Amino acid sequence: MFKTYEEALNWIHGRKIFGMKPGLKRMEWMLKKLGSPQEKIKAIHVAGTNGKGSTVTFLRNILEANGKIVGTFTSPYIETFNERISVNGEPISDEEITRLANIVYPLALELEETELDGPTEFEVITAMMFTYFGEGHADIVVIEVGLGGLLDSTNVITPVVSAITTIGLDHMQVLGESLAEIAFQKAGIIKPNVPVVVGKVPQEALQVIQQVAKTNHSVIKLFGEDYWASNYQTLPTWGEQFTFEDDSIYLNQVQIKMLGHHQVENAMVALETIQIYCQETGLELSHEAIRRGLKRAFWPGRMEKISSTPMIILDGAHNEPAIRRLIETINADFKQQEIHLIFAVLQDKAVSKMISLLEELPNCHITLTSFDNPRAAKVEELESYGLSGITIKEYWQEALADIIQEMDEHDIILITGSLYFISEVRELLIK
């Protein structure tokens, strides 16, 4: 058993990342031993290629503004491991992590002796989360899928409502090579007779999701058909304004402080999901509280301005779809300025495609670098891109120092790529 937080964390991180046998049998085995805590919570389940974290934070803030105690389960973490399991945005304590690890640990040892094999790191954390919220620490729990949906460890829950934010090409070695295959995995969170809200997704993916919803007799609410937005406007104070509407609500000129058209889309998914949740549970929402919650919502590392002089922005554009949305935001809001872009990514991503997309940006000076993670793309792997006028630096700190020396006062530094990279940067730059 673990006497300290460090011991517990070392054990958790020492677990395998992926199980030998994919599926939910290990989770079901552990949760049965734990007394099925997942059946004791009211949940909202959120899947999608990108936008999950932002959608979760919009949901949390709206519900919290309406007086609810809201649990969240998110990944990866940006500042501390504990934030993966949070209540009203506050990570649970080191002592709670240690206590929960000690509950799951003997089960993990017992499971290793079965044909199912031992649990993965994510399965351990998920079991800890269900244990904690099954004890009654929150009124509502918003659960972010780890990877995919169908076979994800969180998919043992039957939520009040499900949401699928976006579908794009990512984790293709696990989820499939096409949008349709990936959509089928994401749509795996749709449960029989449980409504699902779908964000802005390509038609190829939408057809798959609609079929899965039909098979499950699940009511489906579609972006642009069942709920929509108008009067988009980027605010000079950093954020967006829009009008939201569906069959039962009209919210004029609501504001969010997260920048980018994609964040408006995430907020819309959250708003429609909340509407469904209220219809299913009888919860009454105040329009004023909805506005307050949306405006308060903040998710680190998403077009986050951490300095004004010089202007430094962090954005975890960690895959090809996210890079496309980043480029869209830059072209909409920063096309008049010189951009000094520092980029580091995991080696299993579509690195070449992501870099080629960034190269299309006008007034953009790209520096490729690496960071302290065994899965990070190493400088040696990036050196070939230096031939096209891109700068290569072994350490991002050196790249940042050089850019600050050379840049004009009106220029922008944009640090982007892996969320693990953004976490490392934030830890050093935000004290």
Short mmCIF file of C-alpha atoms in Angstrom, two decimals:
data_model
loop_
_atom_site.label_atom_id
_atom_site.label_comp_id
_atom_site.label_asym_id
_atom_site.label_seq_id
_atom_site.Cartn_x
_atom_site.Cartn_y
_atom_site.Cartn_z
CA MET A 1 0.00 0.00 0.00
CA PHE A 2 1.12 3.57 -0.63
CA LYS A 3 2.16 5.79 2.24
CA THR A 4 2.79 8.89 0.11
CA TYR A 5 1.32 10.68 -2.90
CA GLU A 6 4.62 10.20 -4.76
CA GLU A 7 4.48 6.44 -4.28
CA ALA A 8 0.90 6.33 -5.55
CA LEU A 9 1.71 8.49 -8.58
CA ASN A 10 4.77 6.43 -9.46
CA TRP A 11 2.66 3.28 -9.42
CA ILE A 12 -0.07 4.85 -11.57
CA HIS A 13 2.42 6.18 -14.14
CA GLY A 14 4.21 2.85 -14.12
CA ARG A 15 1.17 1.07 -15.52
CA LYS A 16 1.04 0.21 -19.23
CA ILE A 17 -0.38 2.88 -21.51
CA PHE A 18 -2.34 0.34 -23.56
CA GLY A 19 -3.72 -3.03 -22.50
CA MET A 20 -2.78 -6.28 -24.19
CA LYS A 21 -6.44 -6.95 -24.89
CA PRO A 22 -8.52 -3.90 -25.84
CA GLY A 23 -12.02 -3.71 -24.45
CA LEU A 24 -14.04 -2.96 -21.34
CA LYS A 25 -13.75 -6.31 -19.53
CA ARG A 26 -11.01 -5.13 -17.14
CA MET A 27 -12.99 -2.00 -16.24
CA GLU A 28 -16.18 -3.99 -15.74
CA TRP A 29 -14.32 -6.50 -13.56
CA MET A 30 -12.82 -3.78 -11.34
CA LEU A 31 -16.02 -1.76 -11.06
CA LYS A 32 -18.03 -4.84 -10.07
CA LYS A 33 -15.52 -5.45 -7.26
CA LEU A 34 -15.90 -1.77 -6.25
CA GLY A 35 -19.69 -2.05 -6.00
CA SER A 36 -20.51 -0.49 -9.40
CA PRO A 37 -19.90 3.16 -8.40
CA GLN A 38 -20.53 4.30 -11.99
CA GLU A 39 -24.22 3.49 -11.50
CA LYS A 40 -24.48 5.96 -8.61
CA ILE A 41 -23.70 9.14 -10.56
CA LYS A 42 -25.53 11.43 -12.97
CA ALA A 43 -23.19 11.94 -15.90
CA ILE A 44 -22.68 13.74 -19.19
CA HIS A 45 -20.31 11.84 -21.50
CA VAL A 46 -18.22 13.81 -24.03
CA ALA A 47 -16.32 12.33 -26.99
CA GLY A 48 -14.70 13.87 -30.08
CA THR A 49 -11.41 14.31 -31.89
CA ASN A 50 -10.94 17.87 -30.62
CA GLY A 51 -12.91 20.28 -28.45
CA LYS A 52 -13.67 17.84 -25.62
CA GLY A 53 -11.80 19.76 -22.92
CA SER A 54 -13.29 23.12 -23.89
CA THR A 55 -16.79 21.65 -24.10
CA VAL A 56 -16.37 20.07 -20.67
CA THR A 57 -15.31 23.40 -19.19
CA PHE A 58 -18.28 25.21 -20.76
CA LEU A 59 -20.62 22.54 -19.34
CA ARG A 60 -19.02 22.74 -15.91
CA ASN A 61 -19.16 26.51 -15.69
CA ILE A 62 -22.79 26.74 -16.83
CA LEU A 63 -23.90 24.08 -14.34
CA GLU A 64 -21.78 25.59 -11.58
CA ALA A 65 -23.25 29.06 -12.23
CA ASN A 66 -26.64 27.44 -11.72
CA GLY A 67 -25.66 26.27 -8.25
CA LYS A 68 -24.61 22.70 -8.97
CA ILE A 69 -21.54 20.88 -7.65
CA VAL A 70 -19.88 19.58 -10.81
CA GLY A 71 -17.29 16.85 -11.04
CA THR A 72 -15.09 16.57 -14.13
CA PHE A 73 -12.80 13.90 -15.53
CA THR A 74 -10.37 15.19 -18.16
CA SER A 75 -7.08 14.35 -19.85
CA PRO A 76 -4.29 15.07 -20.31
CA TYR A 77 -3.53 17.36 -17.40
CA ILE A 78 -1.90 20.75 -17.98
CA GLU A 79 -0.58 21.76 -14.54
CA THR A 80 -1.01 18.90 -12.06
CA PHE A 81 -2.03 15.25 -12.32
CA ASN A 82 -4.79 15.78 -9.75
CA GLU A 83 -6.75 18.08 -12.07
CA ARG A 84 -7.88 15.03 -14.03
CA ILE A 85 -10.41 14.46 -11.22
CA SER A 86 -11.82 17.84 -10.17
CA VAL A 87 -14.81 19.30 -8.35
CA ASN A 88 -16.00 22.75 -9.46
CA GLY A 89 -12.68 23.15 -11.23
CA GLU A 90 -10.59 22.35 -8.14
CA PRO A 91 -8.34 19.27 -8.42
CA ILE A 92 -8.80 16.70 -5.67
CA SER A 93 -6.07 16.61 -3.01
CA ASP A 94 -2.88 14.55 -2.92
CA GLU A 95 -4.37 12.68 0.03
CA GLU A 96 -7.43 11.73 -2.01
CA ILE A 97 -5.26 10.51 -4.89
CA THR A 98 -3.31 8.34 -2.44
CA ARG A 99 -6.49 7.02 -0.81
CA LEU A 100 -8.09 6.16 -4.16
CA ALA A 101 -4.90 4.52 -5.47
CA ASN A 102 -4.85 2.33 -2.35
CA ILE A 103 -8.42 1.23 -3.08
CA VAL A 104 -7.64 0.27 -6.69
CA TYR A 105 -4.15 -1.18 -6.09
CA PRO A 106 -5.18 -4.58 -4.61
CA LEU A 107 -7.73 -5.00 -7.39
CA ALA A 108 -5.03 -4.35 -9.99
CA LEU A 109 -2.83 -7.04 -8.40
CA GLU A 110 -5.75 -9.48 -8.38
CA LEU A 111 -6.63 -8.64 -11.99
CA GLU A 112 -3.05 -9.33 -13.10
CA GLU A 113 -3.52 -12.95 -12.00
CA THR A 114 -6.49 -13.43 -14.35
CA GLU A 115 -6.58 -13.99 -18.11
CA LEU A 116 -7.74 -10.38 -18.54
CA ASP A 117 -4.26 -9.02 -17.69
CA GLY A 118 -3.55 -6.05 -15.40
CA PRO A 119 -5.20 -2.65 -15.87
CA THR A 120 -3.62 0.14 -17.89
CA GLU A 121 -2.72 3.54 -16.43
CA PHE A 122 -5.91 5.09 -17.81
CA GLU A 123 -8.06 2.23 -16.50
CA VAL A 124 -6.60 2.73 -13.01
CA ILE A 125 -7.32 6.48 -13.12
CA THR A 126 -10.82 5.87 -14.46
CA ALA A 127 -11.55 3.38 -11.67
CA MET A 128 -10.30 5.95 -9.14
CA MET A 129 -12.58 8.59 -10.68
CA PHE A 130 -15.69 6.39 -10.59
CA THR A 131 -14.88 5.38 -7.01
CA TYR A 132 -14.57 9.02 -5.93
CA PHE A 133 -17.71 10.32 -7.62
CA GLY A 134 -19.64 7.20 -6.65
CA GLU A 135 -19.12 8.36 -3.04
CA GLY A 136 -21.33 11.39 -3.77
CA HIS A 137 -18.86 14.28 -4.08
CA ALA A 138 -20.74 15.95 -6.98
CA ASP A 139 -24.30 16.50 -8.20
CA ILE A 140 -23.30 15.96 -11.84
CA VAL A 141 -20.15 14.48 -13.37
CA VAL A 142 -18.93 15.55 -16.83
CA ILE A 143 -16.73 12.77 -18.20
CA GLU A 144 -14.31 13.26 -21.09
CA VAL A 145 -13.50 10.20 -23.18
CA GLY A 146 -9.79 9.31 -23.15
CA LEU A 147 -9.41 7.80 -26.63
CA GLY A 148 -12.11 6.97 -29.17
CA GLY A 149 -15.27 5.98 -27.34
CA LEU A 150 -16.46 2.45 -28.05
CA LEU A 151 -13.60 0.73 -26.20
CA ASP A 152 -12.61 3.64 -23.96
CA SER A 153 -12.42 2.92 -20.22
CA THR A 154 -15.06 5.56 -19.49
CA ASN A 155 -17.61 3.81 -21.71
CA VAL A 156 -19.00 1.75 -18.83
CA ILE A 157 -21.21 4.70 -17.90
CA THR A 158 -24.84 5.20 -18.92
CA PRO A 159 -25.08 9.00 -18.97
CA VAL A 160 -28.09 11.29 -18.96
CA VAL A 161 -26.89 12.69 -22.32
CA SER A 162 -23.90 12.13 -24.59
CA ALA A 163 -22.05 14.66 -26.77
CA ILE A 164 -19.72 14.22 -29.75
CA THR A 165 -17.85 17.44 -30.48
CA THR A 166 -15.84 16.88 -33.68
CA ILE A 167 -14.56 14.08 -35.91
CA GLY A 168 -11.16 14.30 -37.60
CA LEU A 169 -8.18 12.17 -38.56
CA ASP A 170 -6.20 11.41 -35.40
CA HIS A 171 -5.04 8.29 -33.53
CA MET A 172 -5.56 6.46 -36.82
CA GLN A 173 -3.32 3.56 -35.75
CA VAL A 174 -5.90 2.81 -33.05
CA LEU A 175 -9.25 4.16 -34.29
CA GLY A 176 -9.14 3.54 -38.06
CA GLU A 177 -7.91 5.09 -41.29
CA SER A 178 -11.08 6.87 -42.41
CA LEU A 179 -13.49 9.43 -40.95
CA ALA A 180 -16.23 6.78 -41.05
CA GLU A 181 -14.16 4.30 -39.01
CA ILE A 182 -13.18 6.96 -36.49
CA ALA A 183 -16.80 8.16 -36.25
CA PHE A 184 -17.93 4.60 -35.49
CA GLN A 185 -15.50 4.46 -32.55
CA LYS A 186 -16.63 7.88 -31.23
CA ALA A 187 -20.29 6.94 -31.70
CA GLY A 188 -19.66 3.96 -29.43
CA ILE A 189 -20.58 6.20 -26.47
CA ILE A 190 -24.20 6.39 -27.70
CA LYS A 191 -26.31 4.26 -25.37
CA PRO A 192 -29.81 2.86 -25.97
CA ASN A 193 -32.48 5.56 -25.52
CA VAL A 194 -29.90 8.12 -24.32
CA PRO A 195 -29.97 11.39 -26.34
CA VAL A 196 -26.82 12.56 -28.12
CA VAL A 197 -25.72 16.05 -29.23
CA VAL A 198 -23.43 16.19 -32.27
CA GLY A 199 -21.18 19.12 -33.14
CA LYS A 200 -19.91 20.25 -36.53
CA VAL A 201 -18.73 17.02 -38.15
CA PRO A 202 -18.08 16.02 -41.80
CA GLN A 203 -20.96 14.35 -43.66
CA GLU A 204 -19.10 11.05 -43.95
CA ALA A 205 -18.79 10.90 -40.16
CA LEU A 206 -22.31 12.22 -39.53
CA GLN A 207 -23.93 9.40 -41.50
CA VAL A 208 -22.22 6.83 -39.28
CA ILE A 209 -23.23 8.62 -36.07
CA GLN A 210 -26.83 8.96 -37.25
CA GLN A 211 -26.99 5.24 -38.00
CA VAL A 212 -25.63 4.30 -34.56
CA ALA A 213 -28.13 6.67 -32.91
CA LYS A 214 -30.96 5.14 -34.94
CA THR A 215 -29.91 1.62 -33.94
CA ASN A 216 -29.92 2.68 -30.28
CA HIS A 217 -33.25 4.55 -30.55
CA SER A 218 -31.42 7.65 -29.35
CA VAL A 219 -32.69 11.16 -30.03
CA ILE A 220 -29.97 13.03 -31.93
CA LYS A 221 -29.49 16.81 -32.01
CA LEU A 222 -27.43 18.15 -34.91
CA PHE A 223 -25.31 21.30 -35.25
CA GLY A 224 -26.86 23.70 -37.75
CA GLU A 225 -30.17 21.80 -37.87
CA ASP A 226 -31.50 21.45 -34.33
CA TYR A 227 -29.39 24.21 -32.80
CA TRP A 228 -27.55 27.07 -34.43
CA ALA A 229 -25.72 30.35 -33.90
CA SER A 230 -25.71 33.73 -35.63
CA ASN A 231 -24.14 37.18 -35.31
CA TYR A 232 -20.61 35.88 -34.73
CA GLN A 233 -18.20 38.58 -33.63
CA THR A 234 -14.64 38.46 -32.30
CA LEU A 235 -14.33 40.74 -29.27
CA PRO A 236 -11.50 43.28 -28.89
CA THR A 237 -11.19 42.08 -25.29
CA TRP A 238 -10.13 38.56 -26.41
CA GLY A 239 -13.04 36.24 -26.96
CA GLU A 240 -16.14 35.72 -29.06
CA GLN A 241 -19.76 36.85 -29.09
CA PHE A 242 -22.68 35.04 -30.73
CA THR A 243 -26.41 34.43 -30.54
CA PHE A 244 -27.52 30.86 -29.75
CA GLU A 245 -30.88 29.38 -30.63
CA ASP A 246 -32.71 26.06 -30.62
CA ASP A 247 -36.37 25.06 -30.42
CA SER A 248 -36.68 26.03 -26.77
CA ILE A 249 -34.16 28.79 -26.03
CA TYR A 250 -32.89 32.05 -27.57
CA LEU A 251 -29.77 33.60 -26.07
CA ASN A 252 -28.83 36.90 -27.66
CA GLN A 253 -25.19 38.07 -27.76
CA VAL A 254 -23.64 35.64 -25.30
CA GLN A 255 -19.90 35.99 -24.78
CA ILE A 256 -17.02 33.60 -24.22
CA LYS A 257 -13.45 34.56 -23.40
CA MET A 258 -11.91 31.70 -25.38
CA LEU A 259 -10.77 32.85 -28.82
CA GLY A 260 -11.66 31.19 -32.11
CA HIS A 261 -14.70 30.20 -34.16
CA HIS A 262 -14.17 26.59 -33.04
CA GLN A 263 -14.72 27.67 -29.44
CA VAL A 264 -18.10 29.11 -30.41
CA GLU A 265 -18.92 25.66 -31.83
CA ASN A 266 -17.79 23.98 -28.60
CA ALA A 267 -19.91 26.39 -26.56
CA MET A 268 -22.90 25.59 -28.79
CA VAL A 269 -22.48 21.85 -28.19
CA ALA A 270 -22.32 22.56 -24.45
CA LEU A 271 -25.45 24.72 -24.54
CA GLU A 272 -27.48 22.13 -26.44
CA THR A 273 -26.21 19.34 -24.18
CA ILE A 274 -27.27 21.35 -21.12
CA GLN A 275 -30.71 21.85 -22.67
CA ILE A 276 -31.13 18.09 -23.10
CA TYR A 277 -29.81 17.42 -19.58
CA CYS A 278 -32.41 19.81 -18.14
CA GLN A 279 -35.23 18.20 -20.13
CA GLU A 280 -34.18 14.75 -18.89
CA THR A 281 -33.67 15.68 -15.23
CA GLY A 282 -36.05 18.60 -14.63
CA LEU A 283 -33.18 20.96 -13.76
CA GLU A 284 -34.13 24.61 -14.24
CA LEU A 285 -31.52 26.97 -15.63
CA SER A 286 -31.33 30.74 -15.30
CA HIS A 287 -30.48 32.51 -18.55
CA GLU A 288 -28.40 34.99 -16.59
CA ALA A 289 -26.46 32.15 -14.98
CA ILE A 290 -25.90 30.52 -18.40
CA ARG A 291 -24.37 33.78 -19.64
CA ARG A 292 -22.24 34.08 -16.50
CA GLY A 293 -21.01 30.49 -16.81
CA LEU A 294 -20.11 30.82 -20.48
CA LYS A 295 -18.21 34.06 -19.89
CA ARG A 296 -16.31 32.58 -16.95
CA ALA A 297 -15.24 29.40 -18.75
CA PHE A 298 -11.49 29.08 -19.24
CA TRP A 299 -9.40 26.14 -20.43
CA PRO A 300 -5.60 26.53 -20.29
CA GLY A 301 -3.52 26.15 -23.41
CA ARG A 302 -6.30 27.00 -25.85
CA MET A 303 -5.37 30.28 -27.58
CA GLU A 304 -4.27 31.39 -24.13
CA LYS A 305 -2.55 34.79 -23.96
CA ILE A 306 0.04 34.50 -21.19
CA SER A 307 1.88 37.76 -21.91
CA SER A 308 0.98 41.05 -23.58
CA THR A 309 4.48 42.52 -23.89
CA PRO A 310 5.72 40.63 -25.78
CA MET A 311 2.47 38.96 -26.83
CA ILE A 312 2.84 35.23 -26.21
CA ILE A 313 -0.02 32.83 -27.00
CA LEU A 314 -0.17 29.13 -26.14
CA ASP A 315 -2.37 26.76 -28.13
CA GLY A 316 -2.44 22.98 -27.91
CA ALA A 317 -3.00 22.30 -31.62
CA HIS A 318 -1.84 18.70 -31.22
CA ASN A 319 -3.17 17.10 -34.42
CA GLU A 320 -3.99 17.96 -38.02
CA PRO A 321 -7.63 19.03 -37.43
CA ALA A 322 -6.53 21.31 -34.57
CA ILE A 323 -3.80 22.87 -36.75
CA ARG A 324 -6.45 23.68 -39.37
CA ARG A 325 -8.59 25.46 -36.76
CA LEU A 326 -5.52 27.30 -35.44
CA ILE A 327 -4.74 28.54 -38.95
CA GLU A 328 -8.37 29.63 -39.33
CA THR A 329 -8.11 31.67 -36.11
CA ILE A 330 -4.78 33.25 -37.11
CA ASN A 331 -6.16 34.25 -40.53
CA ALA A 332 -9.26 35.73 -38.90
CA ASP A 333 -7.61 37.63 -36.04
CA PHE A 334 -3.87 38.07 -36.65
CA LYS A 335 -3.32 38.26 -40.40
CA GLN A 336 -1.81 41.77 -40.15
CA GLN A 337 0.92 40.72 -37.72
CA GLU A 338 4.16 38.78 -37.96
CA ILE A 339 3.84 35.42 -36.22
CA HIS A 340 6.85 33.68 -34.65
CA LEU A 341 5.65 30.12 -34.23
CA ILE A 342 7.37 27.55 -31.99
CA PHE A 343 6.10 24.03 -32.69
CA ALA A 344 6.72 20.69 -30.95
CA VAL A 345 4.64 17.56 -31.32
CA LEU A 346 4.45 13.86 -30.47
CA GLN A 347 6.14 11.59 -32.99
CA ASP A 348 3.02 9.50 -33.66
CA LYS A 349 1.16 12.50 -35.13
CA ALA A 350 0.99 13.50 -38.81
CA VAL A 351 4.04 15.73 -38.33
CA SER A 352 4.82 16.33 -42.00
CA LYS A 353 1.23 17.27 -42.84
CA MET A 354 0.94 19.56 -39.81
CA ILE A 355 4.15 21.40 -40.73
CA SER A 356 3.14 21.77 -44.39
CA LEU A 357 -0.16 23.34 -43.29
CA LEU A 358 1.66 25.81 -41.03
CA GLU A 359 4.00 26.73 -43.89
CA GLU A 360 1.02 28.10 -45.82
CA LEU A 361 0.51 30.84 -43.21
CA PRO A 362 1.57 34.27 -44.46
CA ASN A 363 3.92 36.34 -42.27
CA CYS A 364 4.81 33.25 -40.23
CA HIS A 365 8.31 32.28 -39.09
CA ILE A 366 8.39 28.66 -37.95
CA THR A 367 10.76 27.13 -35.41
CA LEU A 368 10.60 23.37 -34.80
CA THR A 369 11.79 22.04 -31.47
CA SER A 370 11.37 19.18 -29.00
CA PHE A 371 10.51 18.81 -25.33
CA ASP A 372 10.94 16.51 -22.36
CA ASN A 373 8.71 13.56 -23.22
CA PRO A 374 9.74 10.10 -24.46
CA ARG A 375 7.05 10.28 -27.16
CA ALA A 376 8.10 13.72 -28.44
CA ALA A 377 9.37 14.05 -32.02
CA LYS A 378 13.13 14.48 -31.61
CA VAL A 379 15.21 17.22 -33.22
CA GLU A 380 17.00 14.65 -35.42
CA GLU A 381 13.63 13.65 -36.89
CA LEU A 382 12.84 17.29 -37.64
CA GLU A 383 16.16 18.34 -39.20
CA SER A 384 15.05 17.65 -42.78
CA TYR A 385 12.50 20.47 -42.50
CA GLY A 386 15.31 22.97 -41.99
CA LEU A 387 15.99 22.81 -45.73
CA SER A 388 12.77 24.71 -46.45
CA GLY A 389 13.75 27.78 -44.42
CA ILE A 390 12.32 26.53 -41.14
CA THR A 391 14.48 27.02 -38.05
CA ILE A 392 15.36 23.98 -35.93
CA LYS A 393 16.24 24.40 -32.25
CA GLU A 394 17.00 21.59 -29.81
CA TYR A 395 15.52 23.49 -26.84
CA TRP A 396 12.33 25.55 -26.99
CA GLN A 397 13.69 27.86 -24.28
CA GLU A 398 16.54 28.85 -26.59
CA ALA A 399 14.12 29.39 -29.47
CA LEU A 400 11.93 31.63 -27.31
CA ALA A 401 14.89 33.69 -26.05
CA ASP A 402 16.18 34.22 -29.61
CA ILE A 403 12.77 35.29 -30.91
CA ILE A 404 12.24 37.77 -28.06
CA GLN A 405 15.60 39.36 -28.92
CA GLU A 406 14.79 39.69 -32.62
CA MET A 407 11.04 40.38 -32.79
CA ASP A 408 9.30 43.70 -33.37
CA GLU A 409 7.06 45.03 -30.59
CA HIS A 410 3.93 44.35 -32.67
CA ASP A 411 4.87 40.73 -33.47
CA ILE A 412 3.28 37.69 -31.85
CA ILE A 413 4.90 34.57 -30.41
CA LEU A 414 2.67 31.52 -30.82
CA ILE A 415 3.76 28.36 -29.02
CA THR A 416 1.80 25.35 -30.24
CA GLY A 417 1.69 21.59 -30.73
CA SER A 418 1.34 18.79 -28.19
CA LEU A 419 -0.63 19.50 -25.02
CA TYR A 420 2.24 17.85 -23.13
CA PHE A 421 4.54 20.48 -24.68
CA ILE A 422 2.14 23.29 -23.73
CA SER A 423 2.06 21.91 -20.18
CA GLU A 424 5.85 22.07 -19.97
CA VAL A 425 5.91 25.64 -21.35
CA ARG A 426 3.20 26.83 -18.96
CA GLU A 427 5.01 25.35 -15.99
CA LEU A 428 8.08 27.43 -16.75
CA LEU A 429 6.48 30.65 -18.01
CA ILE A 430 3.50 31.02 -15.65
CA LYS A 431 4.56 31.40 -12.05
#
